[in-house]
Short mmCIF file of C-alpha atoms and ligand atoms in Angstrom, two decimals:
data_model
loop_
_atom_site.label_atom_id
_atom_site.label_comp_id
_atom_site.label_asym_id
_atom_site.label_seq_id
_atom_site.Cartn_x
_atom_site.Cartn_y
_atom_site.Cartn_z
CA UNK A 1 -27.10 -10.15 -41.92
CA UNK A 2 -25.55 -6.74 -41.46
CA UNK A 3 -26.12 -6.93 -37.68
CA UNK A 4 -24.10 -10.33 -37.58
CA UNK A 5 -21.39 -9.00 -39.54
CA UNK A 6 -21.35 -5.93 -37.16
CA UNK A 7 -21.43 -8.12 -34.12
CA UNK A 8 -18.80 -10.50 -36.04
CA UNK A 9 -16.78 -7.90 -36.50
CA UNK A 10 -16.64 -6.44 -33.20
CA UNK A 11 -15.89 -9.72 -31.56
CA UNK A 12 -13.05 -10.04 -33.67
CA UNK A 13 -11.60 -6.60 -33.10
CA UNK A 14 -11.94 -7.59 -29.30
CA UNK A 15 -10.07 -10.53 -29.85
CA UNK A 16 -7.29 -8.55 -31.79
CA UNK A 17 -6.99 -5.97 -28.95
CA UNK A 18 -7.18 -7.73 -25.85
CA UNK A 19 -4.28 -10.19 -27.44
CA UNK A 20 -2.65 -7.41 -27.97
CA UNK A 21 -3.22 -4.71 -25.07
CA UNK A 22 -4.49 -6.68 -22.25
CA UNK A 23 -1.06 -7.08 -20.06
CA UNK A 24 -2.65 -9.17 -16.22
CA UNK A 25 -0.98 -7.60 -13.49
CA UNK A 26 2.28 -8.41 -12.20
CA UNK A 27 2.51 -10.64 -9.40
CA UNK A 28 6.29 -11.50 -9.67
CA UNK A 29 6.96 -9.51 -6.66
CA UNK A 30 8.44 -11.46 -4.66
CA UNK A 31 11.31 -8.93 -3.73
CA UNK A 32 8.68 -5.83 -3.01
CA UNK A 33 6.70 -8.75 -0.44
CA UNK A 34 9.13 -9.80 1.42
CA UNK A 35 10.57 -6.49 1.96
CA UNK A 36 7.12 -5.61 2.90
CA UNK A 37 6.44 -8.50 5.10
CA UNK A 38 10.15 -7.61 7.51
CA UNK A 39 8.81 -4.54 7.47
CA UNK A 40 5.06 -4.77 8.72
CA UNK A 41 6.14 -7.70 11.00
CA UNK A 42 8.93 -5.25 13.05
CA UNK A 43 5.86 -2.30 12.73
CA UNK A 44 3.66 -4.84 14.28
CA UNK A 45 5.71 -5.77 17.13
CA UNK A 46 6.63 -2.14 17.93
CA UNK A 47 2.21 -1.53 17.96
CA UNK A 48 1.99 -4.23 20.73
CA UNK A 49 4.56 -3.46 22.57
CA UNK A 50 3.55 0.02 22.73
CA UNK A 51 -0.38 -1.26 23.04
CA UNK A 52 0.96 -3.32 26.17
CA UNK A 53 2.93 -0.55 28.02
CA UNK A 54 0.04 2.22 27.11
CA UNK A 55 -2.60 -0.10 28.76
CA UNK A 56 -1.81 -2.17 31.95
CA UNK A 57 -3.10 -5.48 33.54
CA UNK A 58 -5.47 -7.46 31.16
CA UNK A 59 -6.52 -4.69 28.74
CA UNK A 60 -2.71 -4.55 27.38
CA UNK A 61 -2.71 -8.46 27.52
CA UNK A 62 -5.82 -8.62 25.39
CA UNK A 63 -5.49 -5.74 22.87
CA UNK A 64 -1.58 -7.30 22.47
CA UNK A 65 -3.18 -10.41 21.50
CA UNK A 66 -5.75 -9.00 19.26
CA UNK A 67 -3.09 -6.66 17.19
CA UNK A 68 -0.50 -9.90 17.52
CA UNK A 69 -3.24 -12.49 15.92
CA UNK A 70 -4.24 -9.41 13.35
CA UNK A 71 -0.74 -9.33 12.20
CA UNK A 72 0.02 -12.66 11.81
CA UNK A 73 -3.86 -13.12 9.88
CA UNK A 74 -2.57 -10.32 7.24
CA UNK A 75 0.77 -11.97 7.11
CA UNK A 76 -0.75 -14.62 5.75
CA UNK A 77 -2.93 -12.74 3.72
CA UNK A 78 0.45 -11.26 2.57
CA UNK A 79 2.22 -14.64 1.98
CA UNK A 80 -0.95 -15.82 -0.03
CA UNK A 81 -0.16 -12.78 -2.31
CA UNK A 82 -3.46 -11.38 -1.64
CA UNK A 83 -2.02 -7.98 -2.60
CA UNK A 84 -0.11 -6.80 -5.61
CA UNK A 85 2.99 -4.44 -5.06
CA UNK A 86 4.45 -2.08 -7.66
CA UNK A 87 1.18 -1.76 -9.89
CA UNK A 88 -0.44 1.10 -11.58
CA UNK A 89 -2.28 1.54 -9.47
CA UNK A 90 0.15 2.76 -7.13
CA UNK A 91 1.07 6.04 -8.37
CA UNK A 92 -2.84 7.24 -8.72
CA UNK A 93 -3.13 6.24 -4.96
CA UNK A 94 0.05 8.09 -3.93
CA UNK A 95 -1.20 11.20 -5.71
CA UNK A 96 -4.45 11.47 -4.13
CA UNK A 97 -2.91 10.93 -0.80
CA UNK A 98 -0.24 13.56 -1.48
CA UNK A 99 -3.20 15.88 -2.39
CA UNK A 100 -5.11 15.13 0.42
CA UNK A 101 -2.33 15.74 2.76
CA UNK A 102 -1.77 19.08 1.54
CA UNK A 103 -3.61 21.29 4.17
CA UNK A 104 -4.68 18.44 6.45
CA UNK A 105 -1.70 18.26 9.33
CA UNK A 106 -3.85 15.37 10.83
CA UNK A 107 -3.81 12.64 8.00
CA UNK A 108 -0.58 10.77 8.92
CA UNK A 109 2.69 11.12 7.13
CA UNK A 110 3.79 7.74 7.10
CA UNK A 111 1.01 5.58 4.56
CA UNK A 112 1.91 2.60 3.06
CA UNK A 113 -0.68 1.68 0.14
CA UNK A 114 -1.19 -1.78 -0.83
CA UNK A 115 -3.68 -2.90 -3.38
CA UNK A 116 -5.79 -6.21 -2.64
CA UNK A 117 -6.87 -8.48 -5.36
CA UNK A 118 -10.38 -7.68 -4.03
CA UNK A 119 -13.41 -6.92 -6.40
CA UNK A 120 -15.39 -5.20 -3.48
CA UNK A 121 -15.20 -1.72 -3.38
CA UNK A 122 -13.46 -1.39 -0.15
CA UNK A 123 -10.43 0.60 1.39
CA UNK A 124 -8.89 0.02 5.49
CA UNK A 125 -6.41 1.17 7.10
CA UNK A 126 -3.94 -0.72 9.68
CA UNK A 127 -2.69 -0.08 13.31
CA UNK A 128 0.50 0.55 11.60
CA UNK A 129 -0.25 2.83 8.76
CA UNK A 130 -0.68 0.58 6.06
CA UNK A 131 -3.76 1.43 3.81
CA UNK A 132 -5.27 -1.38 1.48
CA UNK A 133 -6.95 -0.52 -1.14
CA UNK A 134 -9.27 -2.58 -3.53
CA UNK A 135 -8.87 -3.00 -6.87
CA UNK A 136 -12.95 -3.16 -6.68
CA UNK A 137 -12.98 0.49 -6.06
CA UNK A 138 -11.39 1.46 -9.33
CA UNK A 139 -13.99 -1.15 -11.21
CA UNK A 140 -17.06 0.40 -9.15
CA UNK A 141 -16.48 3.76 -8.89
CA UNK A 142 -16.72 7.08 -11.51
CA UNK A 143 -13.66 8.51 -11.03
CA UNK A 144 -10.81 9.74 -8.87
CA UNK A 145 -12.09 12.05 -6.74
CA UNK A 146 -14.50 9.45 -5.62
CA UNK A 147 -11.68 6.86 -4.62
CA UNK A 148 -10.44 9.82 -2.69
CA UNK A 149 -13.24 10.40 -1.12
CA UNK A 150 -13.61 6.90 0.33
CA UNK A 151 -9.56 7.04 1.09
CA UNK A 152 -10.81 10.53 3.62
CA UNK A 153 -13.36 8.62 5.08
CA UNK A 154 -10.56 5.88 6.23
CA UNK A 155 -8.55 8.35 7.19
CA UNK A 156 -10.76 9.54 9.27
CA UNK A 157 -11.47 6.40 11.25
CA UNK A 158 -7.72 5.77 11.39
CA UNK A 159 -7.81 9.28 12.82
CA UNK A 160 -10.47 8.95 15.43
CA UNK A 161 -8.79 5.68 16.04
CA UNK A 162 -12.34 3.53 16.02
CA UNK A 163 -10.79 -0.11 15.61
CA UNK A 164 -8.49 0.53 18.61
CA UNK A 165 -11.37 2.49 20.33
CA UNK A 166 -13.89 -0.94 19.66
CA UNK A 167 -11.62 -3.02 20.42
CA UNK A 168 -11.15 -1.30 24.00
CA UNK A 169 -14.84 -1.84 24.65
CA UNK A 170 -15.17 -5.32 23.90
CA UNK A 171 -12.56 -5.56 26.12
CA UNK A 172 -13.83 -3.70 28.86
CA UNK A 173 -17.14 -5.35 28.84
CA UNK A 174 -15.30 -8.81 28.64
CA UNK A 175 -17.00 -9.77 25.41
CA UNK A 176 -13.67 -11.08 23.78
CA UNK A 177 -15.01 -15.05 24.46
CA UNK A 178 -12.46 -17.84 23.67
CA UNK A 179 -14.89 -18.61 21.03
CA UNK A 180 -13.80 -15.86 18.51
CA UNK A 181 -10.32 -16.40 18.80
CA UNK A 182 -10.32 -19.93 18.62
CA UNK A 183 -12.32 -19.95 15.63
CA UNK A 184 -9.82 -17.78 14.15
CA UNK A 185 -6.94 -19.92 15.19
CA UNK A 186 -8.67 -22.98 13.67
CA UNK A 187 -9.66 -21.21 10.10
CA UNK A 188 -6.41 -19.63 9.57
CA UNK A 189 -4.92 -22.42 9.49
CA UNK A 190 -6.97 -24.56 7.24
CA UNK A 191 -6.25 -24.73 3.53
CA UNK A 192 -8.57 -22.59 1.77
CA UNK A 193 -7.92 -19.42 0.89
CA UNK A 194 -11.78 -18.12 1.25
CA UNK A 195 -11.76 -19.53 4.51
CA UNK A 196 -8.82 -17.40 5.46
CA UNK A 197 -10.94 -14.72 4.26
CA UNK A 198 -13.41 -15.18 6.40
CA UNK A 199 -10.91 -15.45 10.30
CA UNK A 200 -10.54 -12.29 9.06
CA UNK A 201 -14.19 -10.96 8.40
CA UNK A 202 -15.14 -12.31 11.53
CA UNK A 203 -12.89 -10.00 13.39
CA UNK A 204 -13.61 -7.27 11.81
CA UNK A 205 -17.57 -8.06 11.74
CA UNK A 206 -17.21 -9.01 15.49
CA UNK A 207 -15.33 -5.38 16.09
CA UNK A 208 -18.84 -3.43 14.41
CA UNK A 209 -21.16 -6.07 16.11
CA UNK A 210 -22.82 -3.08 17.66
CA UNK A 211 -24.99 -1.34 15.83
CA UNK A 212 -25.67 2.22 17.16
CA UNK A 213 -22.05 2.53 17.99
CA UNK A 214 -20.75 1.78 14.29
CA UNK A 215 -23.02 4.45 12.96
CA UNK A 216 -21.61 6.58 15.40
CA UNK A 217 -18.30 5.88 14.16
CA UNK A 218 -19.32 5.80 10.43
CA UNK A 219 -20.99 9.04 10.90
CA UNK A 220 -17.97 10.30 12.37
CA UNK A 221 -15.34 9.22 9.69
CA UNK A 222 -18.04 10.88 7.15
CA UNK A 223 -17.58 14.16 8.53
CA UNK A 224 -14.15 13.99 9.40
CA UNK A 225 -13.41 12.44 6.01
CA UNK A 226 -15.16 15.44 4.73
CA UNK A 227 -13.46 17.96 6.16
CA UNK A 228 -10.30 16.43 4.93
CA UNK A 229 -11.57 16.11 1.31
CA UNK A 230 -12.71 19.56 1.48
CA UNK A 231 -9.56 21.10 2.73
CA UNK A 232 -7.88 19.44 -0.50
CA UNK A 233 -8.86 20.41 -3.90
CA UNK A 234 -11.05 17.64 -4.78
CA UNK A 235 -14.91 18.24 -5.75
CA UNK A 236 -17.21 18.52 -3.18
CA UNK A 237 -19.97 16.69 -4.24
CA UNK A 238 -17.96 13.49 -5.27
CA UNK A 239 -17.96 13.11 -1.82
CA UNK A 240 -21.49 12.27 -1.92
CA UNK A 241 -21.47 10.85 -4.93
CA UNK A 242 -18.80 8.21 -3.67
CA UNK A 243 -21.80 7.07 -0.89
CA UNK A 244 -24.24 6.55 -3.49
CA UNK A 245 -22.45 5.04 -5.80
CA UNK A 246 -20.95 2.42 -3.29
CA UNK A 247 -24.86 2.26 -2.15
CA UNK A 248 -25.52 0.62 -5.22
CA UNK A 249 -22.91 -2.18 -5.03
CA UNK A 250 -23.81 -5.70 -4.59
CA UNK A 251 -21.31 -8.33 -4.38
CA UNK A 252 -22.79 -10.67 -6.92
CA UNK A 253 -23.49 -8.17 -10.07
CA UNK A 254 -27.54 -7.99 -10.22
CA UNK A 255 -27.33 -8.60 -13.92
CA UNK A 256 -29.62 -12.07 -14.77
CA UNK A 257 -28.67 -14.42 -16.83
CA UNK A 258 -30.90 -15.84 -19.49
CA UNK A 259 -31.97 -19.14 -20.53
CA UNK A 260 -30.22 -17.77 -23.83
CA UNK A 261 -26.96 -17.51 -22.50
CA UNK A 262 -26.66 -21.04 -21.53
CA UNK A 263 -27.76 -22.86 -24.53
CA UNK A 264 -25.34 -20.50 -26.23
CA UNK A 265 -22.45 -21.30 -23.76
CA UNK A 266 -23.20 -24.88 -23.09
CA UNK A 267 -23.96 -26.59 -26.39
CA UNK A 268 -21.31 -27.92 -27.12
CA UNK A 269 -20.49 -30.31 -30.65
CA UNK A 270 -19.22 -32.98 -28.23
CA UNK A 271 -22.21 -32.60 -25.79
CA UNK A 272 -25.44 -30.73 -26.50
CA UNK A 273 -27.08 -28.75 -23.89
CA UNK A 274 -29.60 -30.63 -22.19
CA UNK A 275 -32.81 -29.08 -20.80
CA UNK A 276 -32.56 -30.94 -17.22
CA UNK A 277 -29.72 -28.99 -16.40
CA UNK A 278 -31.90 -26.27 -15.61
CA UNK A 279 -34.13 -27.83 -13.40
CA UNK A 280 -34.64 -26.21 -10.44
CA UNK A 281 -35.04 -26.96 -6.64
CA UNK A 282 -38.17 -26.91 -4.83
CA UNK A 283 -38.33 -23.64 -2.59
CA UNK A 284 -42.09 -22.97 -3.16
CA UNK A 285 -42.24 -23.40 0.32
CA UNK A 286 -40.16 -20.21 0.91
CA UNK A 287 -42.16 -17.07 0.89
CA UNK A 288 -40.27 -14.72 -1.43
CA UNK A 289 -41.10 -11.36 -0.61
CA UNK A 290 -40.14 -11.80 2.84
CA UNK A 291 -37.32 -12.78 2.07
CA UNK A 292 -36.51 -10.13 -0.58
CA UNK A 293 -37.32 -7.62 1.85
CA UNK A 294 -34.24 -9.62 4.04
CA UNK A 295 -32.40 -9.61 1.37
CA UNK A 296 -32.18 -5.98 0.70
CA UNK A 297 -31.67 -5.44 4.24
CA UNK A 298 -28.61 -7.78 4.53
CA UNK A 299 -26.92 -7.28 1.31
CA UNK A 300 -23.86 -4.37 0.66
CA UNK A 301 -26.13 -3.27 -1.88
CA UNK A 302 -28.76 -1.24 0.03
CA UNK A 303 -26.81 -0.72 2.99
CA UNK A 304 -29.62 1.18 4.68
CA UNK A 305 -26.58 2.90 6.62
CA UNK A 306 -25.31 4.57 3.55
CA UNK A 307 -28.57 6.86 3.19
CA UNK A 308 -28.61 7.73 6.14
CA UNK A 309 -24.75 8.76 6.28
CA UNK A 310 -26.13 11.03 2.99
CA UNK A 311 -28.55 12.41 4.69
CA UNK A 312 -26.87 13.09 7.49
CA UNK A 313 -23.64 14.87 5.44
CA UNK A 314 -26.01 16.84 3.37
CA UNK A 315 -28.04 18.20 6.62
CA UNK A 316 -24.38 19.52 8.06
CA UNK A 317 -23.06 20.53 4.72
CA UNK A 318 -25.43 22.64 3.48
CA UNK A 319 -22.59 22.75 0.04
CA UNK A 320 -24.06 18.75 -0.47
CA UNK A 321 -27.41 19.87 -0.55
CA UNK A 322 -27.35 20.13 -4.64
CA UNK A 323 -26.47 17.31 -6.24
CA UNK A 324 -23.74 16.97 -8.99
CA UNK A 325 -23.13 14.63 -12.24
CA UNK A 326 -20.18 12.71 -11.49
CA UNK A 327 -16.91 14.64 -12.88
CA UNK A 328 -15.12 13.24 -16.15
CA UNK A 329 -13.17 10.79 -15.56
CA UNK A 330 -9.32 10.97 -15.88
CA UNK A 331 -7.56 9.33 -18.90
CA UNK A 332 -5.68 7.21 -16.60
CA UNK A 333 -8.52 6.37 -14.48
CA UNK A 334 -9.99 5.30 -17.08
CA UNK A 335 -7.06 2.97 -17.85
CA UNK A 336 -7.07 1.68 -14.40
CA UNK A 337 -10.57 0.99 -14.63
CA UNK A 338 -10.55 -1.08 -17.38
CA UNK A 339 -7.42 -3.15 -15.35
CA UNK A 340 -9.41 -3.41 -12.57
CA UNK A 341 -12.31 -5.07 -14.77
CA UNK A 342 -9.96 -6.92 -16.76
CA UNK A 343 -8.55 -8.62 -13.25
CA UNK A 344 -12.01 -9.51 -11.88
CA UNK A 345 -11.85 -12.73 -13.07
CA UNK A 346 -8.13 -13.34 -11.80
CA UNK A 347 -9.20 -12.30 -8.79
CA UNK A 348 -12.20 -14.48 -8.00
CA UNK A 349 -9.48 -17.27 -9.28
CA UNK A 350 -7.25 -16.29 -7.02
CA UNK A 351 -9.54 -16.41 -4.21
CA UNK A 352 -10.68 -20.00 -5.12
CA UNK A 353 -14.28 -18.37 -5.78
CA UNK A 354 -14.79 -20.42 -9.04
CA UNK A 355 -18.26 -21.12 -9.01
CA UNK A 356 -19.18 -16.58 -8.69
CA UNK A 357 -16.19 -16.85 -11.39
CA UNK A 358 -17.93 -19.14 -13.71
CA UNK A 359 -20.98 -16.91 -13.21
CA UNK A 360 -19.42 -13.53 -13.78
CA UNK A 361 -17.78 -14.78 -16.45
CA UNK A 362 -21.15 -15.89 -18.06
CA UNK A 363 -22.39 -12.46 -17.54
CA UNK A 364 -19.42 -10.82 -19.19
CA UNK A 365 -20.14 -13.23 -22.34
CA UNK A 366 -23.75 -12.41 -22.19
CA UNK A 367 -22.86 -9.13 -23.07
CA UNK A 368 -20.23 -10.17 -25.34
CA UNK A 369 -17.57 -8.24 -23.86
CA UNK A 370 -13.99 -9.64 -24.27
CA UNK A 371 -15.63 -12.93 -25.22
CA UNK A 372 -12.20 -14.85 -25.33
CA UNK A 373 -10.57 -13.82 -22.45
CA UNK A 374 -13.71 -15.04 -20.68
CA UNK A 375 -14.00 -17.59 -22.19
CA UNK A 376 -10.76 -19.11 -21.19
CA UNK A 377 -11.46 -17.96 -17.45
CA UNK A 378 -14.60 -20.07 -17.66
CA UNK A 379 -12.41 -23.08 -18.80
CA UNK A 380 -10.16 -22.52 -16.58
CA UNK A 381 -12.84 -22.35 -13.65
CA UNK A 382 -14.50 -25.09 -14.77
CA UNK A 383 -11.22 -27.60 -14.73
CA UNK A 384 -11.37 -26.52 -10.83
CA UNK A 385 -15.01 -26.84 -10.19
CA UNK A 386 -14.07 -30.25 -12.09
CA UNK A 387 -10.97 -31.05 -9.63
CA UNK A 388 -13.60 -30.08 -6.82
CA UNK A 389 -16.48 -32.49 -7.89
CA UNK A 390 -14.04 -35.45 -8.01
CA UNK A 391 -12.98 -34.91 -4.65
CA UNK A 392 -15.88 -34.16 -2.84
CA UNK A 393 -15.42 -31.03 -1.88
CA UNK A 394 -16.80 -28.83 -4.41
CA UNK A 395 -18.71 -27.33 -1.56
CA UNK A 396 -16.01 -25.04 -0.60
CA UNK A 397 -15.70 -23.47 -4.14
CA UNK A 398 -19.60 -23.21 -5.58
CA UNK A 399 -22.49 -21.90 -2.96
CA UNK A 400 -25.31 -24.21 -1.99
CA UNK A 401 -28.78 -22.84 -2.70
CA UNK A 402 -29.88 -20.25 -0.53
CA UNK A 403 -33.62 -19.17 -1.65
CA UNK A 404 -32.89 -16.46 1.19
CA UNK A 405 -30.12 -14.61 0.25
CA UNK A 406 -29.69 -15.28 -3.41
CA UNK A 407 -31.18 -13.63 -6.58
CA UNK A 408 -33.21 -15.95 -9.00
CA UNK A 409 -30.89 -15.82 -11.26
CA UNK A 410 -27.98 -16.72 -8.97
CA UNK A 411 -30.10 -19.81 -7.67
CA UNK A 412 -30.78 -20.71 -10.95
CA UNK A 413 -27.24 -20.88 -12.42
CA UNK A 414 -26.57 -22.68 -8.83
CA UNK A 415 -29.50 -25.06 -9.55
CA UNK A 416 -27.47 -26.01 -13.25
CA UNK A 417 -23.71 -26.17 -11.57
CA UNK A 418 -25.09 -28.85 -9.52
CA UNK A 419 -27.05 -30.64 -11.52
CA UNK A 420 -24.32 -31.37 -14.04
CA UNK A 421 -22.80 -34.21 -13.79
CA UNK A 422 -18.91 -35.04 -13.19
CA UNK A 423 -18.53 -35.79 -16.83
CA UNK A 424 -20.36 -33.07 -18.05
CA UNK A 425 -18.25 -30.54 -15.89
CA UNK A 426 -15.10 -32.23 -17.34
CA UNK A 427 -16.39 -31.69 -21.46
CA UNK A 428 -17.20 -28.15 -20.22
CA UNK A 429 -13.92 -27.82 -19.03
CA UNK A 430 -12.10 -29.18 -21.73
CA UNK A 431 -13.74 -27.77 -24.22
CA UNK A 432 -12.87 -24.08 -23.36
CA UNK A 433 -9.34 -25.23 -22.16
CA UNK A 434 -8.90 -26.16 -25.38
CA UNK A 435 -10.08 -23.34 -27.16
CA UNK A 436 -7.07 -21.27 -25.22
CA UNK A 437 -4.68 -24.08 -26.49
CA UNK A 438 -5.63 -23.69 -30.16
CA UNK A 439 -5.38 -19.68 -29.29
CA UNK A 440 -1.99 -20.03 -28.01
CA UNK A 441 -0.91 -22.15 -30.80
CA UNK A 442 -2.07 -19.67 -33.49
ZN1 ZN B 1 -16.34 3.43 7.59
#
């Protein structure tokens, strides 16, 4: 009884606070984009002219092409509003840059930071100097030092110049086939947003095909990156720690769901849960620990790389050697984490990813964290995955079942998405958009 009123309690103290504190971030920035946008697209034009006088005969032609169909990709990704401008987030970037300038005469003078509505813990930096940086590296990381750490390491490649170097090689060895860029032509200019996404993965996936050569280059941008974290006054070891810490991240959260969590979250007074949803697929045929083995190999999680890269760091550093507890956080990292959490939802929303929203979101309730706020993401998911269903395409926003690549878990929750039916989606839907209503109203 006492542990119901605590848990009571606390959910309604959530409630009270998020209502109250939880501001999204602001995407009315439609002055601070287009300003942006003139300003990338003349920055652009100037990097392939240049590109195309530096480099004569075909090489210019192709690496002008290249840098032209790059810019017009993140135009787009621009236009979609992808990235947020004037954000908290800002300032914390700008200082950590301004410190690691200090003492480094090589990092360049003239960064622009732009923050993606990106859960993955990922920074990269552009021909022209812009640096994007995810908001998944605040929500992943331990602290500051450790976003600055993985800032150094782009700096480095930006530095060593490895995108322009790669792309000079495929070049070179005439490996830039029609194929690439006319399956980037054709994706870019289809309607969904993931698929947008992806043009530009390929690219970039294309660009580290190889390999030996992007260790190389990773291992390079480590050491470099180093030495320009060192030079600044950041902690040493968070260098490190950054690596390991990023080692750990998977894209889909590892956290299962139970059989709990969906009776809890799906039985509902107009429709009770119903056991068949749960049924799963038959993938006996699938041998699972080969594929886990595949699956650890493949996945950001374990990038096998990333030990390596520690290894390698702590064997040329012999200050790595010992390792550290992660430093105390700053109070306003802290508050920037928390942001960063609060917009994973948004995010996946915004990038049409409603059926991994409709799971995180179940995973945030299973822990009872904010429970309305995600509550209202999962209707509002759900009316989607609804919209979807009805017109046959709900393939583009919910994955199919993968036995391969995907956790139990995952597969399982996959396994009930599509085994409810169109009108059971809809009373899903409803009922948590009408939860927010009643919210609103009070
Ligand atoms: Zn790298």
């Amino acid at each position: 009884m006492t542990k119901k009123l605590i848990v009571l309690g606390y959910f309604l103290c959530s409630m009270i606070t998020i209502a109250q504190t939880y501001k999204p971030v602001d995407t009315a920035d439609y002055i601070q984009r287009k300003a942006f946008l003139k300003n990338f697209e003349g920055n652009n034009e100037v990097t392939v002219k240049r590109l195309k006088s530096q480099y004569s005969g075909k090489t210019g032609t192709e690496l002008s092409k290249i840098y032209k169909e790059f810019g017009t990709d993140f135009e787009k990704q621009v236009k979609n509003k992808d990235f947020i401008f004037k954000s908290e987030f800002e300032a914390s970037i700008h200082s950590m840059i301004q410190r690691l300038k200090k003492n480094n005469p090589k990092v360049p003078q003239d960064l622009k930071i732009l923050i993606a509505k990106d859960n993955t813990p990922n920074a990269y930096c552009l021909a022209d100097g812009t640096f994007v940086i995810n908001m998944g590296l605040y929500s992943w990381l331990n602290n500051e030092e450790q976003i600055a750490a993985v800032i150094a390491h782009e700096l480095g490649h930006k530095i060593e110049e490895h995108s322009l170097k790669t792309f000079l090689k495929i070049i070179q060895q005439d490996e830039l086939d029609k194929v690439v860029v006319d399956n980037i032509k054709s994706t870019t200019t289809s309607r969904s947003h993931s698929q947008n996404q992806k043009a530009f993965d390929i690219l970039k996936n294309r660009v580290y095909k190889k390999g030996v050569e992007r260790r190389q280059s990773e291992m390079q941008a480590d050491s470099l990156g180093y030495a320009i974290f060192k030079n600044s006054d950041f902690k040493k070891a968070e260098f490190v720690n950054a690596l390991q810490r990023l080692q750990d991240f998977d894209t889909i959260s590892p956290r299962a769901l139970k059989v709990e969590t969906y009776k809890k979250l799906f039985n509902l007074p107009q429709q009770a849960f119903n056991e068949k949803w749960m049924k799963k697929e038959d993938f006996s045929l699938y041998n699972y620990n080969f594929y886990k083995e595949k699956l650890n190999k493949d996945s950001l999680a374990s990038h096998p790389e990333i030990s390596r890269r520690i290894e390698m760091l702590k064997k040329t550093f012999a200050e790595l050697k010992t390792p550290a507890d992660p430093e105390k956080p700053t109070d306003l990292f802290v508050a920037l984490k928390k942001t960063a959490r609060m917009e994973i939802l948004p995010n996946y929303f915004h990038s049409e990813d409603y059926g991994l929203g409709i799971y995180t979101a179940m995973q945030f309730l299973q822990d009872e964290e904010e429970e309305k706020y995600y509550k209202s993401w999962l209707g509002k998911c759900f009316s989607k995955i609804y919209e979807a269903r009805k017109n046959y395409n709900l393939n583009r926003y919910l994955d199919r079942i993968e036995p391969k690549n995907q956790s139990e878990s995952y597969q399982q929750f996959l396994n009930f998405m599509w085994n409810l039916s169109l009108d059971e989606i809809k009373n899903i839907a409803d009922f948590y958009q009408a939860n927010e209503t009643l919210a609103k109203v009070n």
